[in-house]
Coordinates of C-alpha atoms in Angstrom, one line a residue:
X4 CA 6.1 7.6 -23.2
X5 CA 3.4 5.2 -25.2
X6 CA 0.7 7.4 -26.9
X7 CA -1.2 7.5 -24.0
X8 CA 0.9 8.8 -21.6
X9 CA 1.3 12.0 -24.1
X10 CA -2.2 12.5 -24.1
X11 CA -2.4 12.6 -20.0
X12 CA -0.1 15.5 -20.6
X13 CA -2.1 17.3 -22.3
X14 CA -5.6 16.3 -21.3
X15 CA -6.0 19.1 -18.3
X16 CA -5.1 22.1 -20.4
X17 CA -7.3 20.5 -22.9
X18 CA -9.9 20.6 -21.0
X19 CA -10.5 16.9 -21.8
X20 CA -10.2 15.6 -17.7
X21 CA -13.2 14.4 -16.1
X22 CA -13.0 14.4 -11.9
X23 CA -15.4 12.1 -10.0
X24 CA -14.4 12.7 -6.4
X25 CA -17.4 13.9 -4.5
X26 CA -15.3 14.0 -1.1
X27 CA -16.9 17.1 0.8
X28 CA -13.7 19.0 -0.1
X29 CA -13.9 18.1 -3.4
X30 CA -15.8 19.6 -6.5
X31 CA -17.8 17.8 -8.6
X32 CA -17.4 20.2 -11.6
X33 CA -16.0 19.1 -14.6
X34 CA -13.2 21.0 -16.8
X35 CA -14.4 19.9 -20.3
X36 CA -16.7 23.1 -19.8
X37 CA -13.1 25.2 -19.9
X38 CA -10.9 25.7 -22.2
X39 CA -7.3 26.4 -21.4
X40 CA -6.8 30.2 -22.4
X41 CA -9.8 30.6 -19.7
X42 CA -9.2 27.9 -16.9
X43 CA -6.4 28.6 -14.5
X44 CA -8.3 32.0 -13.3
X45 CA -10.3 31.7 -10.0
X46 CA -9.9 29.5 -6.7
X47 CA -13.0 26.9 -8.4
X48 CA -10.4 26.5 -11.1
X49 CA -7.9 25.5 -8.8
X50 CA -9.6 23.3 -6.6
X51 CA -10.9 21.3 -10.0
X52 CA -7.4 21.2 -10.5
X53 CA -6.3 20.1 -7.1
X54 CA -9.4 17.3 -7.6
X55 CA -7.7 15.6 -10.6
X56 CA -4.6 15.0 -8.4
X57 CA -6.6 13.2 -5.4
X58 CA -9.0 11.6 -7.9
X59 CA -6.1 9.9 -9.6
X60 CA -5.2 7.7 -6.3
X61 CA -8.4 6.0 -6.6
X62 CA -7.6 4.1 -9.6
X63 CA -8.1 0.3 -9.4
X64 CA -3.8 -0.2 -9.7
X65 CA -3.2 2.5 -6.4
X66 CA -5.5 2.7 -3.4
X67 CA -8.9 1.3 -4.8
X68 CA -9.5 -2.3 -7.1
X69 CA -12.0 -4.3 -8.9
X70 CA -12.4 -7.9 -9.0
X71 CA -9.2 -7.9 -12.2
X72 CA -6.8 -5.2 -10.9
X73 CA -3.5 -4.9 -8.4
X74 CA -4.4 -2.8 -5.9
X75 CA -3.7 -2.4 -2.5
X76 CA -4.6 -5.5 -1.3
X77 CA -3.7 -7.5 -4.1
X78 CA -0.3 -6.4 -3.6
X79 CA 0.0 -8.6 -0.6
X80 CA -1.0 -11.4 -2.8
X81 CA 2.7 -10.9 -4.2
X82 CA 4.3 -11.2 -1.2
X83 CA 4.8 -13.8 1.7
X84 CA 1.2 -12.8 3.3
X85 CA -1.2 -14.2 0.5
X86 CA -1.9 -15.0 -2.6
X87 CA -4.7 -16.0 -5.8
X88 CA -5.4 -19.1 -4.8
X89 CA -8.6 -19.5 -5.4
X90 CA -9.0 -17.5 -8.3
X91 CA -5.5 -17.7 -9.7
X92 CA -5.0 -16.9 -13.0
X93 CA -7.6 -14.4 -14.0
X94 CA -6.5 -11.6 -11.4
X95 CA -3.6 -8.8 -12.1
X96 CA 0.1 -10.0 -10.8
X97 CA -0.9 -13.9 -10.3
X98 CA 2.0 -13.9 -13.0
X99 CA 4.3 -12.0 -11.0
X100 CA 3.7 -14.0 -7.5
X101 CA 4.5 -16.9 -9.9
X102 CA 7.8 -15.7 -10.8
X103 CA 6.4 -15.2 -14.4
X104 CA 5.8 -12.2 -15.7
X105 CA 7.4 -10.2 -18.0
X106 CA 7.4 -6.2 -19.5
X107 CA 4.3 -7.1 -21.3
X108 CA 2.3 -8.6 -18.3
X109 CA -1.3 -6.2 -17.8
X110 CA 0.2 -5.3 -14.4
X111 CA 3.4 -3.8 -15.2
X112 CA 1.9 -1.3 -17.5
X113 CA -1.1 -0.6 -15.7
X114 CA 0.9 -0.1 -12.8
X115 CA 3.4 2.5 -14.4
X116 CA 0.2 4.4 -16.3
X117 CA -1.9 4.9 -13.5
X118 CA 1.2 6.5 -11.3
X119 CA 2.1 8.2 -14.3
X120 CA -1.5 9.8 -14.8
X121 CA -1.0 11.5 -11.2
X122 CA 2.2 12.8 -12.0
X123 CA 0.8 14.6 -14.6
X124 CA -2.5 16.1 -12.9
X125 CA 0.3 17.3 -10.3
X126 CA 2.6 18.7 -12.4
X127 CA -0.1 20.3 -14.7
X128 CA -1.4 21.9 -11.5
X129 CA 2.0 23.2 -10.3
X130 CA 3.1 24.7 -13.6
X131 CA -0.1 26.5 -13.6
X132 CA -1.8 27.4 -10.5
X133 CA 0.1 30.6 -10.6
X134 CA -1.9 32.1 -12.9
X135 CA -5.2 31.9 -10.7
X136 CA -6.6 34.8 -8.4
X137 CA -5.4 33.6 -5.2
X138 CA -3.4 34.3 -2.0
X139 CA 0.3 33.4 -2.0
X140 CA -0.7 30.8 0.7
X141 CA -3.3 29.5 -0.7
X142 CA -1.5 28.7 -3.8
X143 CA 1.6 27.8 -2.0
X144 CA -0.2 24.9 -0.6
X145 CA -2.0 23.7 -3.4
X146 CA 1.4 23.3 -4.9
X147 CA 3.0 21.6 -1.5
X148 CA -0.5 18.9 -1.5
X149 CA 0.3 18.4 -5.2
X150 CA 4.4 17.9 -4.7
X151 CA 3.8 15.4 -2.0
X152 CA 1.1 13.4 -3.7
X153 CA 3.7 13.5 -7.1
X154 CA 6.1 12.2 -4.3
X155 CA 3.8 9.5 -3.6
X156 CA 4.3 8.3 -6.6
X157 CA 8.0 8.7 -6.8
X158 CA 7.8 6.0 -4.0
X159 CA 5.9 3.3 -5.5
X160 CA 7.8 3.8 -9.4
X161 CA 11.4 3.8 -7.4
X162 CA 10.8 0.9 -5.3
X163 CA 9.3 -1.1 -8.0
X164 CA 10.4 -0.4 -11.4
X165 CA 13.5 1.8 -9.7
X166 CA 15.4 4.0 -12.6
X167 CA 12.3 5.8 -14.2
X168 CA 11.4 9.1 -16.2
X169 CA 11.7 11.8 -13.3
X170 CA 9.2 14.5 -14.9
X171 CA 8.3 17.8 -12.9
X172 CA 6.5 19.5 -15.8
X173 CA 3.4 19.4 -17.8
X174 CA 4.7 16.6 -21.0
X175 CA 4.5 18.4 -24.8
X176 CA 4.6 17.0 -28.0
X177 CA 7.9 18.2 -28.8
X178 CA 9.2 16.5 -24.5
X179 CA 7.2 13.5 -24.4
X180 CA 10.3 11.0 -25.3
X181 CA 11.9 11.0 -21.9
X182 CA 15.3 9.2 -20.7
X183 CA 14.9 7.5 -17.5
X184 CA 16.5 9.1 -14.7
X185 CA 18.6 7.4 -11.8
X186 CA 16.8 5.7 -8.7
X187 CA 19.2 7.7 -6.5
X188 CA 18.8 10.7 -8.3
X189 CA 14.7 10.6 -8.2
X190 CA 15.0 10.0 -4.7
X191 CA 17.0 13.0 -4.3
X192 CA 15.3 15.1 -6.1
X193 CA 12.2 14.4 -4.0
X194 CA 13.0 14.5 -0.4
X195 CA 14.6 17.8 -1.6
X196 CA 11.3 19.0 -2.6
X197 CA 9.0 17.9 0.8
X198 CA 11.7 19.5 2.8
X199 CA 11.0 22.7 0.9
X200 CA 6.9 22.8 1.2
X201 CA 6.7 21.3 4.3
X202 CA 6.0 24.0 6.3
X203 CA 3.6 25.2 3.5
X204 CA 1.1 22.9 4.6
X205 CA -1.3 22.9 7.3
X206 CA -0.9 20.4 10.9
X207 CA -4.5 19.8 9.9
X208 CA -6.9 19.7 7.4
X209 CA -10.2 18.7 6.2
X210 CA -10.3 14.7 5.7
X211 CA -8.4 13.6 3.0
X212 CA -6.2 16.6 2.2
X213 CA -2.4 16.3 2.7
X214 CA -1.2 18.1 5.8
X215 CA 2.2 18.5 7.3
X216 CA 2.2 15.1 8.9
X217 CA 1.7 13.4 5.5
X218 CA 4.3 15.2 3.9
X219 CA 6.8 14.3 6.8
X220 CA 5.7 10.7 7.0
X221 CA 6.0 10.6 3.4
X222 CA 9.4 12.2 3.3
X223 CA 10.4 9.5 5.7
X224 CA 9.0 6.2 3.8
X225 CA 11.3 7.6 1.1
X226 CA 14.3 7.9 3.3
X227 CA 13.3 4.9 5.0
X228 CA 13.3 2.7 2.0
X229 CA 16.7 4.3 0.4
X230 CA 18.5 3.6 3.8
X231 CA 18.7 7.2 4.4
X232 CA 18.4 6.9 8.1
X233 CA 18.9 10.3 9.5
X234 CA 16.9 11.5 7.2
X235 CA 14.2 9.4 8.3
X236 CA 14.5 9.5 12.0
X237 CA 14.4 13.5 11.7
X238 CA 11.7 13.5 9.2
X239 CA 9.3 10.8 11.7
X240 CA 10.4 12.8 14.7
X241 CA 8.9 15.7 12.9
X242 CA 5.2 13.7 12.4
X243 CA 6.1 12.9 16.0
X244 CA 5.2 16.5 17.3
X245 CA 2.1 16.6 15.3
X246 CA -0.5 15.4 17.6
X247 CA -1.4 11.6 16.3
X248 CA -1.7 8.6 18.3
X249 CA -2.4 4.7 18.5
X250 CA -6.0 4.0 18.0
X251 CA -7.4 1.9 21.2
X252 CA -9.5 0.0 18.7
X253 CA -7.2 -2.0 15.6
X254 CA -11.0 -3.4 15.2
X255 CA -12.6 -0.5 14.6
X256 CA -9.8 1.4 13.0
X257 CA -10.5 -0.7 9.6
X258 CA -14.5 0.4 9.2
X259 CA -15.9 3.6 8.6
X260 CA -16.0 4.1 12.4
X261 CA -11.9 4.6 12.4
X262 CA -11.6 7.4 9.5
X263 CA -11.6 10.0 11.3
X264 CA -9.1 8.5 13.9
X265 CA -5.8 10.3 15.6
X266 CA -4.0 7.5 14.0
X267 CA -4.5 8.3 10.6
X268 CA -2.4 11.0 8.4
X269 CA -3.1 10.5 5.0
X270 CA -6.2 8.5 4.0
X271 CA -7.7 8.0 0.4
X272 CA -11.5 8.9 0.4
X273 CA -14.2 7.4 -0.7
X274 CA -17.9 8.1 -0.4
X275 CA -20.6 5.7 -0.6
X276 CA -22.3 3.5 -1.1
X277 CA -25.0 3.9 -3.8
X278 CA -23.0 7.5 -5.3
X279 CA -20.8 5.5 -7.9
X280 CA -17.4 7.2 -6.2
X281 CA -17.2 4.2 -3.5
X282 CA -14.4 2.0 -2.5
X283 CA -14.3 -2.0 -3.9
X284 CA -10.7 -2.2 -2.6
X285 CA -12.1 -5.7 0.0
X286 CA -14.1 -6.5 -2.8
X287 CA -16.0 -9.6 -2.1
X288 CA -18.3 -12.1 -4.5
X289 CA -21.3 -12.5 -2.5
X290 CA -19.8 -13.5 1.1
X291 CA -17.2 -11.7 2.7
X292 CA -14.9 -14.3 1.6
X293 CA -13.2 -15.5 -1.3
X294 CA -11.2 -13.3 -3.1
X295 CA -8.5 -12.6 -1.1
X296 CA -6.4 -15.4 0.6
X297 CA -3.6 -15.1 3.0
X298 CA -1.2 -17.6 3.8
X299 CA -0.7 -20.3 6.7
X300 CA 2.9 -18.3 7.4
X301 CA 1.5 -14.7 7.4
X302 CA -1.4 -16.7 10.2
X303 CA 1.4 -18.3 12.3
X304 CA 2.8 -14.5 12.5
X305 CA 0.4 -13.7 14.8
X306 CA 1.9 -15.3 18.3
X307 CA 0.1 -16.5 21.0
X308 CA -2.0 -13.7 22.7
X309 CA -0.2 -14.4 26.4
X310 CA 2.9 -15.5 25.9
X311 CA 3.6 -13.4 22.6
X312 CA 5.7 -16.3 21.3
X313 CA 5.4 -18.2 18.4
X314 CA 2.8 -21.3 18.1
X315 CA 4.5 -24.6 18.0
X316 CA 1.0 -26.2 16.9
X317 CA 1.9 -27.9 13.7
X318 CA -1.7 -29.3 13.4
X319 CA -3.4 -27.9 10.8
X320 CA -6.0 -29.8 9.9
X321 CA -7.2 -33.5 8.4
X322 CA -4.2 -35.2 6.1
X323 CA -5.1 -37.1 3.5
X324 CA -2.8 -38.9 1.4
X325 CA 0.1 -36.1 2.5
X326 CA -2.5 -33.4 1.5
X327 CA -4.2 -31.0 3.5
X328 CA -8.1 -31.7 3.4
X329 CA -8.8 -27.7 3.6
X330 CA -12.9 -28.8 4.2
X331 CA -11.7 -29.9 8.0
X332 CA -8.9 -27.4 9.4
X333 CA -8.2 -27.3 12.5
X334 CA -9.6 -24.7 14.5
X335 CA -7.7 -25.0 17.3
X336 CA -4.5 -24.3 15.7
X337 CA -5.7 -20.7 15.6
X338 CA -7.2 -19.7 18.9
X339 CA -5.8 -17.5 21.5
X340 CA -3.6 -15.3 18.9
X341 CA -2.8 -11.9 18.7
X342 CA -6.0 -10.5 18.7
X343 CA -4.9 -8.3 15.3
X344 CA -5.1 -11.7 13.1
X345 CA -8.6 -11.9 13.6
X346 CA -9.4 -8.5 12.4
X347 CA -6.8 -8.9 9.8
X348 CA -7.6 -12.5 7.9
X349 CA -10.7 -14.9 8.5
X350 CA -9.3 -18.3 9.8
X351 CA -11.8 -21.5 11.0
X352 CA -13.6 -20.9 14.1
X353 CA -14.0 -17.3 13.3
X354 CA -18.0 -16.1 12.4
X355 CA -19.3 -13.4 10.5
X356 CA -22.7 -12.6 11.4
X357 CA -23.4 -15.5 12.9
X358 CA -21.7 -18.0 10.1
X359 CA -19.0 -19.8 10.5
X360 CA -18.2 -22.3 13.1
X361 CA -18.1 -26.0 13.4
X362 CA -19.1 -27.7 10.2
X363 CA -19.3 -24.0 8.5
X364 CA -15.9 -23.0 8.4
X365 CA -15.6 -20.7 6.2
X366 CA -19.5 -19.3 6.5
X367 CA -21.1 -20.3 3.2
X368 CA -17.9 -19.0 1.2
X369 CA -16.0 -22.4 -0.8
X370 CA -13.1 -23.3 1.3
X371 CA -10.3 -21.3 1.3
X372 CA -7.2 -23.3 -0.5
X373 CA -4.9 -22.3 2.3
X374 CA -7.8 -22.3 4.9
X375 CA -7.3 -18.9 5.5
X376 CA -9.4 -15.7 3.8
X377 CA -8.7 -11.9 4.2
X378 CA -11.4 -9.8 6.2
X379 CA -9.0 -6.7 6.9
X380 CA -11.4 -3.8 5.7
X381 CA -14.4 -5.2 4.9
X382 CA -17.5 -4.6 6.7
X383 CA -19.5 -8.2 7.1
X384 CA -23.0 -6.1 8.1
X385 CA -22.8 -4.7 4.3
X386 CA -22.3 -7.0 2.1
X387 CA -24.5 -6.0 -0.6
X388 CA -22.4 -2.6 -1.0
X389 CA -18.8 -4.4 -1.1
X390 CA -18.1 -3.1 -4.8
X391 CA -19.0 0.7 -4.0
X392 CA -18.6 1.3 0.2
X393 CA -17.6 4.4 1.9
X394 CA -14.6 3.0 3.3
X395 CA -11.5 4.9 3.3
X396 CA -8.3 3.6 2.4
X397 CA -5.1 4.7 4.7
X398 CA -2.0 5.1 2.8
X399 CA -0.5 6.2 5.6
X400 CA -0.9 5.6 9.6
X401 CA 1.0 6.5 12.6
X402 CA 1.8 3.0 14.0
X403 CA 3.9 2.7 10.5
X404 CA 6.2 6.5 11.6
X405 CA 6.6 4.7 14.6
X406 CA 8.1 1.4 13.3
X407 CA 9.7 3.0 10.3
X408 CA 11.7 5.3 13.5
X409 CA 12.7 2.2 15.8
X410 CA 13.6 0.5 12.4
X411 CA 15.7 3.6 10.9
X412 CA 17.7 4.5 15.1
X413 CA 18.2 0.3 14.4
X414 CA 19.3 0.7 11.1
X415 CA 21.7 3.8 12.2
X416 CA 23.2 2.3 15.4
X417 CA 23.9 3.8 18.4
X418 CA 20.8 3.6 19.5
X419 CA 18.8 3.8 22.9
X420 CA 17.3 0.2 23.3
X421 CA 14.3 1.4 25.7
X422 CA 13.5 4.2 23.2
X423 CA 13.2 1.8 20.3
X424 CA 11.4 -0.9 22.2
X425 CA 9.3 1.6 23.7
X426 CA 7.9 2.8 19.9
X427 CA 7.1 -1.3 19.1
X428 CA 5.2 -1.7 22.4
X429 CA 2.9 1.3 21.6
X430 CA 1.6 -0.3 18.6
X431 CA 1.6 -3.3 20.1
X432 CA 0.2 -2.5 23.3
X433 CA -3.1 -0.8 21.4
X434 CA -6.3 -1.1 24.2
X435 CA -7.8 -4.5 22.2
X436 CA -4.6 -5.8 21.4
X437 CA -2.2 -5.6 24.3
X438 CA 0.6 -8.1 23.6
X439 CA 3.2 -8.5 26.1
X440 CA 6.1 -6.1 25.8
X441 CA 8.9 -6.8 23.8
X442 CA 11.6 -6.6 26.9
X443 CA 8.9 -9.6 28.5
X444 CA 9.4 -12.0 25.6
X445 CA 12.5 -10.8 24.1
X446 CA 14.6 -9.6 27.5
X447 CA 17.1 -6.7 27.2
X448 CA 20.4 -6.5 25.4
X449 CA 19.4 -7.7 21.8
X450 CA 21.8 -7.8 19.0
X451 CA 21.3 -5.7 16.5
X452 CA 20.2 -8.1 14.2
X453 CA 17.6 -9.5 17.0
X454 CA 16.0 -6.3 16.9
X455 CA 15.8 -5.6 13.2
X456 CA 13.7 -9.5 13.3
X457 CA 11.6 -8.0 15.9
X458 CA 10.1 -4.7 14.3
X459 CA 10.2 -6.7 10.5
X460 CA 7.8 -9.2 12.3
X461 CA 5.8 -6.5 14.0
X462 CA 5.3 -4.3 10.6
X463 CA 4.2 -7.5 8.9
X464 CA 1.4 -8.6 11.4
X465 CA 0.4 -4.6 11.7
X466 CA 0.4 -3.0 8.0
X467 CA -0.5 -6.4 6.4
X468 CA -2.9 -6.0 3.2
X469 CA -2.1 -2.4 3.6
X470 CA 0.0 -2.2 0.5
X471 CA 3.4 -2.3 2.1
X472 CA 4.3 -6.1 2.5
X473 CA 5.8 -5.9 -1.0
X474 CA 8.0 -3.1 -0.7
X475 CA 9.5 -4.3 2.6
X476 CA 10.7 -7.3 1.4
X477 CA 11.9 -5.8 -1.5
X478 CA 13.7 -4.0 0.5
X479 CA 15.1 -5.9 2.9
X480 CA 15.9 -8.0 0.0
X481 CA 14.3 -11.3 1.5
X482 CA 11.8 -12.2 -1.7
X483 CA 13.5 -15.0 -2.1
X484 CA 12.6 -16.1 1.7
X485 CA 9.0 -15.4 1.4
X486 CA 9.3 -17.5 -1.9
X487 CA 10.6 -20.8 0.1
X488 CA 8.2 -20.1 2.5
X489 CA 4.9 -20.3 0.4
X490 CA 6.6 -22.9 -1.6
X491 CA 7.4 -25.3 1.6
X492 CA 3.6 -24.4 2.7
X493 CA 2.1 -25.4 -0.7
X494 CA 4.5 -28.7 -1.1
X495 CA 4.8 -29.7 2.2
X496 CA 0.9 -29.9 3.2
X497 CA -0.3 -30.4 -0.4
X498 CA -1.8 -27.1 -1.7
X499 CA -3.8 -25.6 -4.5
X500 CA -1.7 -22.8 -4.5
X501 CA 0.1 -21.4 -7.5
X502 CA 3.7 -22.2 -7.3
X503 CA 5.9 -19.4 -7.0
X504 CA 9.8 -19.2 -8.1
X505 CA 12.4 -16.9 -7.0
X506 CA 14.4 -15.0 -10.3
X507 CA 17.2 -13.7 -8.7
X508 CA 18.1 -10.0 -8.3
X509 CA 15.6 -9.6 -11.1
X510 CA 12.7 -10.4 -9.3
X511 CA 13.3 -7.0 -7.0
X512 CA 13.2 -4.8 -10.3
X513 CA 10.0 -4.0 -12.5
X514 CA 10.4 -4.2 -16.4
X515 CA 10.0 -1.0 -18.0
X516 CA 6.6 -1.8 -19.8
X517 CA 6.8 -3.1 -23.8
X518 CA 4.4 -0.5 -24.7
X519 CA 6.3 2.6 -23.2
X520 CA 9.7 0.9 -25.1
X521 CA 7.9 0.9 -28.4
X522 CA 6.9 4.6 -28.2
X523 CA 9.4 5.9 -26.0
X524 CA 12.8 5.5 -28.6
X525 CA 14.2 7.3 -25.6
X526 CA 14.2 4.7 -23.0
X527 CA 16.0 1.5 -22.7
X528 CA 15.0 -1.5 -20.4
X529 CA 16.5 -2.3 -17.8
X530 CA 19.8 -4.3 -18.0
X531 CA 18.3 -7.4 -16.1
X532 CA 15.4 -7.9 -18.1
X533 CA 17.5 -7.5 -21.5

């Protein structure tokens, strides 16, 4: 570990961490008043503790972002679904969506420090809490909500940079030059662990705590993604008997009116605006446009609203000179969709309070380079608060245990067609979206293969900008599709995109950082980015 990284595993006992949550659960107490021979003593002390741990998620790389950082959102702009278009080459992992980056690019360390940082408020925690005037419960499941959210960010390292330092203890002086550790063996070593505090946590808890259902759903993204399928399939089945259910409103579950939804399991909070602790995650520059796009293909995902087949509409606007004139789309071309797209991006024809429209289309914001803007999570009444709002960000929802189980009972074979299809039509089926049912498009006795294309198309048009595009088709190894398809949208209609090139098995593994290999004598890069 870089200098840095030593110092996070040192700063709690220290006394040196500052917590800014102000969540209702959450204290606003500071530990620099403690020292350690005095800290870990009463139930305050652990809860500052516990604090540190859910504070860390909101860092600008995980579940929050500022106009220069990765992100949640952002992360989409890796992926097939959108991109930096307009403001390429100033924001974190324009340089990766290119095809360019390297183990020295600002978002491959800042990535791996900020996941790193919660692993050691966790692990900090769990080595200590034992020695604080509690019940056995209580303590028990301060140490399960720290294990899963440690687990959390087993996930995103493993799926991203893949073979990394596996550490489950507070980092010393004398242990802070760590080997990396096997994929396989991390994700071992983890599901083992949420299948041992499961039961330790609560079915529910107060908003923004890890219950049962997170731990379960969380145990299953990690089977999920490591083609574990029974694994996953038991642990879903498990969030299954947990009370949750589809929201009636995919409109409203994106504002501050859906946090406390039955859809929601795990959520990272925020509390605003005006208090300084708020979310900038949809972060707009005085519209509620421009610094997100998504892409033509990730529009054209969203089938017509009727049928629930694919648009053959090819007309996307004025051509001039083989180029796209992005000043006078085509509005047509995006009517009568799926009614998620227009709660997901911002396409022409669509308003927000009251601009938009004919001769507006894009509402007073510079015209989008692929005519198409992002509005998923941002609330267009408030735009003066977009940099510090109290909007919640969901890390994980129930409409993604129920496509992760008809994808895993795919994945497994032997499989009961009408149970799977019946888990896609309950997301899709939602009160204000109500497509038609997959059997009514698709028919009955589907490959396979047919099926696997089905749910991949419904995750993408459901989770998109939720911070899981990226990891799906990493692992469903298709980059190199979602590559050739941005690059046939840019070349074929003449956009100011950044072009994007596919490396090869590469591309699906993260460089260890250059700063961690100059400090670290201990860990070696990985062998395809030698």
């Amino acid at each position: 570990m870089k200098l840095i990284n030593k110092y996070i595993g040192l700063t709690l006992l220290s006394g040196a961490l500052l917590t800014s949550c102000s969540d209702s659960f959450l204290q606003r107490d500071s530990l620099t008043e403690s020292s350690s021979s005095t800290f870990w003593q009463t139930p305050n002390d652990a809860m500052m503790a516990l604090t540190a741990c859910y504070d860390g998620l909101q860092s600008n790389q995980l579940y929050n972002s500022d106009q220069y950082s990765l992100g949640p959102l952002y992360m989409d702009c890796i992926s097939d679904n959108g991109g930096h278009f307009n403001w390429s080459g100033w924001m974190e992992g324009y340089d990766m969506a290119m095809g360019i980056h390297n183990p020295s690019s600002s978002v491959i360390g800042s990535y791996w420090k900020d996941c790193y940082e919660v692993i050691s408020r966790c692990n900090l925690l769990i080595a200590n809490i034992d020695r604080v005037s509690m019940s056995k419960e209580d303590i028990a499941c301060y140490k399960a909500e720290a294990i899963t959210i440690r687990a959390l960010m087993y996930i995103n390292l493993t799926t991203t940079y893949q073979d990394v330092p596996y550490l489950t203890e507070p980092l010393t002086l004398e242990n802070s030059e760590c080997e990396k550790s096997t994929r396989e063996y991390i994700v071992g070593a983890v599901m083992a662990d949420l299948k041992t505090i499961a039961t330790d946590l609560p079915p529910t808890a107060a908003l923004g705590r890890i219950t049962r259902g997170a731990c379960y759903a969380l145990l299953g993204r990690m089977a999920l993604y490591n083609e574990k399928w029974d694994e996953a399939i038991a642990a879903y089945k498990e969030v299954q008997k947990l009370g949750y259910s589809i929201d009636p409103s995919y409109a409203d579950l994106f504002t501050t009116k859906g946090q406390n939804s039955s859809e929601i399991i795990f959520s990272v909070r925020y509390e605003g605006p005006g208090k300084d602790e708020g979310a900038a995650f949809n972060a707009h520059w005085n519209t509620p446009l421009e610094a997100l796009n998504g892409t033509i293909d990730l529009a054209d995902a969203y089938y017509v609203a009727n049928t629930g087949e694919k648009t053959t509409d090819t007309n996307y606007g004025e051509m001039t000179d083989g180029k796209l004139d992005v000043s006078k789309p085509n509005a047509a071309h995006f009517a009568n969709r799926d009614p998620r797209l227009y709660t997901t991006l911002f396409v022409p024809g669509m308003k927000w309070n009251g601009k938009g429209g004919e001769g507006n289309w894009y509402g007073g914001a510079a015209a989008s380079f692929s005519t198409v803007y992002v509005m998923k999570y941002f609330d267009p009444t408030d735009t003066g608060n977009s940099w510090d709002n109290g909007q919640d960000f969901y890390v994980v929802r129930y409409a993604e245990v129920l496509l992760s189980l008809a994808e895993a009972l795919v994945q497994k074979g032997g499989y009961d067609e009408s149970a799977v299809m019946s888990l896609i039509n309950e997301v899709r089926q939602r009160a204000d979206v109500d497509m038609p049912r997959v059997q009514d498009v698709e028919g009955t006795g589907l490959t396979k293969d047919a099926l696997l294309d089905i749910i991949k198309h419904e995750r993408r048009v459901e989770l998109a900008f939720e911070g899981l595009r990226l990891f799906d088709v990493y692992r469903w190894k298709e980059l190199d599709k979602a590559v050739a398809n941005i690059e046939k949208e840019r070349t074929s209609l003449g956009l100011g995109y950044e072009a994007r090139q596919y490396n090869g098995e590469r591309d699906y593994v993260w460089p260890i950082p250059t700063g961690e290999l100059d400090t670290n004598k201990a860990l070696l890069q990985h062998e395809l980015w030698k």
